């Protein structure tokens, strides 16, 4: 079943065209990674999906409903967005930060059910002991987990994550990927994640979208997308790709071009 349908999506900042005719179907309960060099348009695409940015043309359908016709609160009841952690500051406690995720569901008041939901998610992620800590004083790994908790209490069928592992050590990288995998497997959530690490993308994704210059140049199962040829064309890097125990590994070997900046 198609959860997100993107058709001929175009978007530009001022005079610069970024996304060019992006079309893709994302299936329900799938873990989809978006890979591609810096500036390829990964974040821009996630922001169009979350209606932070308005496309110039093209269509996005969520569960068959045109995103253009959904109000902001309706969007927030369908899609949760985990931004890059580095640009977020919340001068509040962890509990209050996570509670902010309940906003799309709140009536006039915060009720016990909303607070219960926050405790439940903090408990699920094993971070209930951080509830009264100040968000700003936590480590990058803890902050990332709290931003994910905030998205989880939003109770949406779709979660969008923008490079959630990029500032984390390998333990915390796996921690984040495992949380997302469980969401997909146990709660039927559809996850769309921009990620730089091709090995993490290959290990966890059902589908990978590889972007370059605002276009999807390859999409499909990790083994069909993460080929030496695609990596050379998209990143300008020679890479050795091999499979062991059904897991695909990518080892970058050398740069093939002087620059890949557009
Ligand atoms: P990625 O997430 O793949 O690194 P982005 O979507 O962040 O790529 O950026 C795509 C292109 O859009 C880049 O060339 C970037 O410089 C440009 N861009 C991103 N944000 C803005 C902005 N607010 N104003 C103008 N250009 C932007």
Coordinates of C-alpha atoms and ligand atoms in Angstrom, one line a residue:
X1 CA 0.0 0.0 0.0
X2 CA 1.3 3.4 -1.0
X3 CA 1.7 5.7 2.0
X4 CA 3.4 8.7 0.4
X5 CA 3.1 9.5 -3.3
X6 CA 5.4 12.1 -4.7
X7 CA 4.8 13.1 -8.3
X8 CA 6.8 15.5 -10.4
X9 CA 7.9 17.5 -7.4
X10 CA 9.8 20.7 -8.2
X11 CA 11.1 23.2 -5.7
X12 CA 13.6 26.1 -5.8
X13 CA 14.9 28.6 -3.3
X14 CA 14.5 32.1 -4.9
X15 CA 16.0 31.7 -8.4
X16 CA 17.8 28.4 -7.8
X17 CA 16.0 25.3 -8.8
X18 CA 16.7 22.5 -6.3
X19 CA 14.3 19.6 -6.7
X20 CA 13.6 18.6 -10.3
X21 CA 10.6 16.4 -11.1
X22 CA 11.0 14.1 -8.2
X23 CA 8.6 11.1 -8.4
X24 CA 8.5 8.2 -6.0
X25 CA 6.0 6.0 -4.2
X26 CA 6.8 5.1 -0.5
X27 CA 5.1 2.0 0.8
X28 CA 3.5 1.7 4.2
X29 CA 5.6 0.3 7.0
X30 CA 8.8 0.7 5.2
X31 CA 12.2 2.1 6.3
X32 CA 13.4 4.3 3.5
X33 CA 16.8 6.0 3.5
X34 CA 17.7 9.0 1.3
X35 CA 21.3 9.2 0.5
X36 CA 23.4 11.5 -1.7
X37 CA 26.1 14.1 -1.5
X38 CA 25.8 17.3 0.5
X39 CA 23.5 19.7 -1.3
X40 CA 21.7 16.9 -3.2
X41 CA 18.3 18.1 -1.9
X42 CA 17.6 15.5 0.8
X43 CA 16.7 18.0 3.5
X44 CA 14.7 20.1 1.0
X45 CA 12.6 17.1 0.0
X46 CA 11.9 16.2 3.7
X47 CA 10.9 19.8 4.3
X48 CA 8.5 19.7 1.3
X49 CA 7.0 16.6 2.8
X50 CA 6.5 18.2 6.1
X51 CA 5.0 21.4 4.5
X52 CA 7.8 23.5 6.0
X53 CA 8.5 24.4 2.3
X54 CA 5.8 24.7 -0.4
X55 CA 6.6 23.0 -3.7
X56 CA 6.6 25.1 -6.9
X57 CA 4.8 22.4 -8.7
X58 CA 4.0 18.7 -8.5
X59 CA 2.0 16.7 -6.0
X60 CA 2.5 15.0 -2.7
X61 CA -0.2 12.6 -1.4
X62 CA -0.3 11.2 2.1
X63 CA -2.7 8.2 2.4
X64 CA -4.2 9.4 -0.9
X65 CA -4.8 13.0 0.4
X66 CA -3.2 15.9 -1.3
X67 CA -0.8 17.6 1.1
X68 CA -1.7 21.0 -0.4
X69 CA -5.2 20.6 1.2
X70 CA -4.1 19.6 4.6
X71 CA -3.9 22.2 7.4
X72 CA -0.7 22.5 9.4
X73 CA -2.2 20.6 12.4
X74 CA -3.5 17.8 10.2
X75 CA 0.0 17.5 8.7
X76 CA 1.4 17.3 12.2
X77 CA -1.1 14.5 13.0
X78 CA 0.2 12.5 10.0
X79 CA 3.9 13.3 9.9
X80 CA 6.5 13.8 12.7
X81 CA 9.7 15.5 11.8
X82 CA 13.0 15.0 13.6
X83 CA 15.3 17.9 12.5
X84 CA 19.1 17.8 12.5
X85 CA 20.0 18.0 16.2
X86 CA 22.8 20.6 15.9
X87 CA 20.4 23.5 15.2
X88 CA 18.0 22.9 18.0
X89 CA 17.9 24.6 21.4
X90 CA 15.2 24.0 23.9
X91 CA 15.6 25.9 27.1
X92 CA 13.3 23.6 29.0
X93 CA 13.3 20.2 30.7
X94 CA 13.3 17.0 28.7
X95 CA 9.7 16.3 29.8
X96 CA 8.5 19.6 28.5
X97 CA 10.5 19.2 25.3
X98 CA 8.9 15.8 24.6
X99 CA 5.4 17.1 25.7
X100 CA 5.7 19.7 22.8
X101 CA 5.2 16.7 20.5
X102 CA 1.6 16.3 21.8
X103 CA 0.7 19.8 20.5
X104 CA -1.2 18.6 17.4
X105 CA -3.5 16.5 19.6
X106 CA -4.1 19.0 22.5
X107 CA -7.4 20.6 23.1
X108 CA -7.5 23.6 25.4
X109 CA -5.5 21.9 28.1
X110 CA -2.8 19.3 28.5
X111 CA -4.5 16.3 30.0
X112 CA -3.3 13.3 32.0
X113 CA -3.4 11.2 28.8
X114 CA -0.8 13.5 27.2
X115 CA 1.5 13.3 30.2
X116 CA 1.1 9.6 30.4
X117 CA 2.0 9.3 26.7
X118 CA 5.3 11.2 27.4
X119 CA 6.2 9.0 30.3
X120 CA 5.4 5.9 28.3
X121 CA 7.7 6.9 25.4
X122 CA 10.5 8.0 27.8
X123 CA 10.2 4.6 29.5
X124 CA 10.2 2.8 26.1
X125 CA 13.4 4.6 25.1
X126 CA 15.0 4.0 28.5
X127 CA 15.4 7.7 29.2
X128 CA 12.8 8.3 31.9
X129 CA 15.6 9.2 34.4
X130 CA 16.4 12.3 32.2
X131 CA 12.8 13.7 32.4
X132 CA 13.7 16.6 34.7
X133 CA 17.1 17.3 33.1
X134 CA 17.6 20.4 31.1
X135 CA 17.6 19.5 27.4
X136 CA 20.5 21.9 26.6
X137 CA 22.8 20.2 29.1
X138 CA 22.6 16.7 27.6
X139 CA 25.0 15.0 25.2
X140 CA 24.4 14.9 21.5
X141 CA 23.3 11.2 21.7
X142 CA 20.8 11.9 24.5
X143 CA 19.4 15.1 22.7
X144 CA 18.9 13.1 19.5
X145 CA 16.9 10.5 21.4
X146 CA 14.8 13.2 23.0
X147 CA 14.0 14.7 19.6
X148 CA 12.9 11.2 18.5
X149 CA 10.8 10.8 21.7
X150 CA 9.1 14.2 20.8
X151 CA 8.3 12.8 17.4
X152 CA 7.0 9.5 18.9
X153 CA 4.5 11.1 21.2
X154 CA 3.1 12.8 18.2
X155 CA 1.7 9.4 17.3
X156 CA 1.9 9.7 13.5
X157 CA 2.0 7.0 10.8
X158 CA 5.0 8.7 9.2
X159 CA 8.3 9.8 10.7
X160 CA 10.8 12.0 8.8
X161 CA 14.4 12.1 10.1
X162 CA 17.1 14.5 8.8
X163 CA 20.5 13.0 9.4
X164 CA 19.7 11.8 12.9
X165 CA 23.0 9.9 13.3
X166 CA 25.5 12.3 11.8
X167 CA 26.9 13.6 15.2
X168 CA 26.7 10.4 17.1
X169 CA 29.2 7.7 18.1
X170 CA 28.7 4.2 16.6
X171 CA 26.8 3.0 19.8
X172 CA 24.3 5.9 19.5
X173 CA 24.1 5.5 15.7
X174 CA 22.9 1.9 16.2
X175 CA 20.6 3.0 19.0
X176 CA 18.8 5.5 16.8
X177 CA 18.6 3.0 13.9
X178 CA 17.2 0.3 16.1
X179 CA 14.5 2.6 17.5
X180 CA 13.4 3.5 14.0
X181 CA 13.5 -0.1 12.9
X182 CA 11.2 -1.1 15.8
X183 CA 8.8 1.7 15.0
X184 CA 8.5 0.4 11.5
X185 CA 8.2 -3.3 12.5
X186 CA 6.1 -3.0 15.6
X187 CA 4.0 0.1 15.0
X188 CA 3.7 0.0 11.2
X189 CA 5.3 3.4 11.0
X190 CA 6.7 4.6 7.6
X191 CA 10.2 6.1 8.2
X192 CA 12.0 8.3 5.7
X193 CA 15.5 9.2 6.8
X194 CA 18.2 11.3 5.2
X195 CA 21.5 9.7 6.1
X196 CA 25.1 9.9 5.1
X197 CA 26.4 6.6 6.3
X198 CA 25.9 4.1 3.4
X199 CA 26.6 1.1 5.6
X200 CA 23.9 2.1 8.1
X201 CA 21.5 2.8 5.2
X202 CA 22.2 -0.6 3.7
X203 CA 21.9 -2.5 7.0
X204 CA 18.5 -1.0 8.0
X205 CA 16.6 0.1 4.9
X206 CA 13.9 -1.6 3.0
X207 CA 14.5 0.9 0.2
X208 CA 17.2 3.5 -0.6
X209 CA 16.7 6.6 -2.6
X210 CA 19.9 8.0 -4.0
X211 CA 19.8 11.7 -4.9
X212 CA 22.1 13.9 -6.9
X213 CA 21.4 17.5 -8.0
X214 CA 17.8 17.5 -6.8
X215 CA 16.9 14.3 -8.6
X216 CA 16.5 10.7 -7.6
X217 CA 19.0 8.8 -9.7
X218 CA 18.4 5.4 -8.3
X219 CA 15.8 3.8 -6.0
X220 CA 15.2 0.3 -4.8
X221 CA 16.6 -2.3 -2.4
X222 CA 20.1 -1.5 -1.0
X223 CA 21.9 -4.0 -3.2
X224 CA 20.4 -2.5 -6.4
X225 CA 21.2 1.1 -5.4
X226 CA 24.5 0.9 -3.6
X227 CA 26.6 -0.3 -6.5
X228 CA 30.2 0.8 -7.3
X229 CA 28.9 2.4 -10.5
X230 CA 26.2 4.5 -8.8
X231 CA 28.6 5.5 -6.0
X232 CA 31.1 6.6 -8.6
X233 CA 28.5 8.5 -10.6
X234 CA 26.8 10.2 -7.7
X235 CA 29.7 10.8 -5.2
X236 CA 32.7 10.8 -7.5
X237 CA 34.3 8.1 -5.3
X238 CA 35.6 4.7 -6.2
X239 CA 34.2 2.2 -3.7
X240 CA 34.4 -1.4 -3.0
X241 CA 31.0 -3.0 -2.4
X242 CA 30.8 -6.5 -1.1
X243 CA 28.2 -8.7 0.6
X244 CA 28.7 -10.8 3.7
X245 CA 26.0 -12.8 5.5
X246 CA 23.4 -11.0 3.5
X247 CA 24.6 -7.6 4.5
X248 CA 26.1 -5.2 2.0
X249 CA 29.2 -3.2 2.9
X250 CA 30.6 -0.2 1.2
X251 CA 34.3 0.8 1.5
X252 CA 35.2 4.1 -0.1
X253 CA 38.6 3.8 -1.7
X254 CA 39.5 7.0 -3.5
X255 CA 38.2 10.3 -4.9
X256 CA 37.6 10.1 -8.7
X257 CA 37.0 13.8 -9.3
X258 CA 38.5 17.1 -7.9
X259 CA 35.1 18.4 -6.7
X260 CA 31.4 17.3 -6.6
X261 CA 30.0 20.7 -5.6
X262 CA 27.4 21.8 -8.1
Ligands
LIG1 P1 21.2 18.0 1.4 O1 20.2 17.8 2.5 O2 21.1 16.9 0.4 O3 22.6 18.3 1.9 P2 19.8 20.5 1.0 O4 18.4 20.1 0.7 O5 20.1 21.0 2.4 O6 20.7 19.3 0.6 O7 20.2 21.6 0.0 C1 20.0 21.5 -1.4 C2 20.5 22.8 -2.0 O8 19.7 23.9 -1.6 C3 21.9 23.2 -1.7 O9 22.5 23.7 -2.8 C4 21.7 24.3 -0.6 O10 22.8 25.2 -0.7 C5 20.5 24.9 -1.1 N1 19.7 25.5 0.1 C6 19.3 24.8 1.2 N2 18.7 25.6 2.0 C7 18.6 26.9 1.4 C8 18.0 28.1 1.8 N3 17.4 28.3 2.9 N4 18.2 29.1 0.9 C9 18.8 29.0 -0.3 N5 19.4 27.8 -0.7 C10 19.3 26.8 0.2

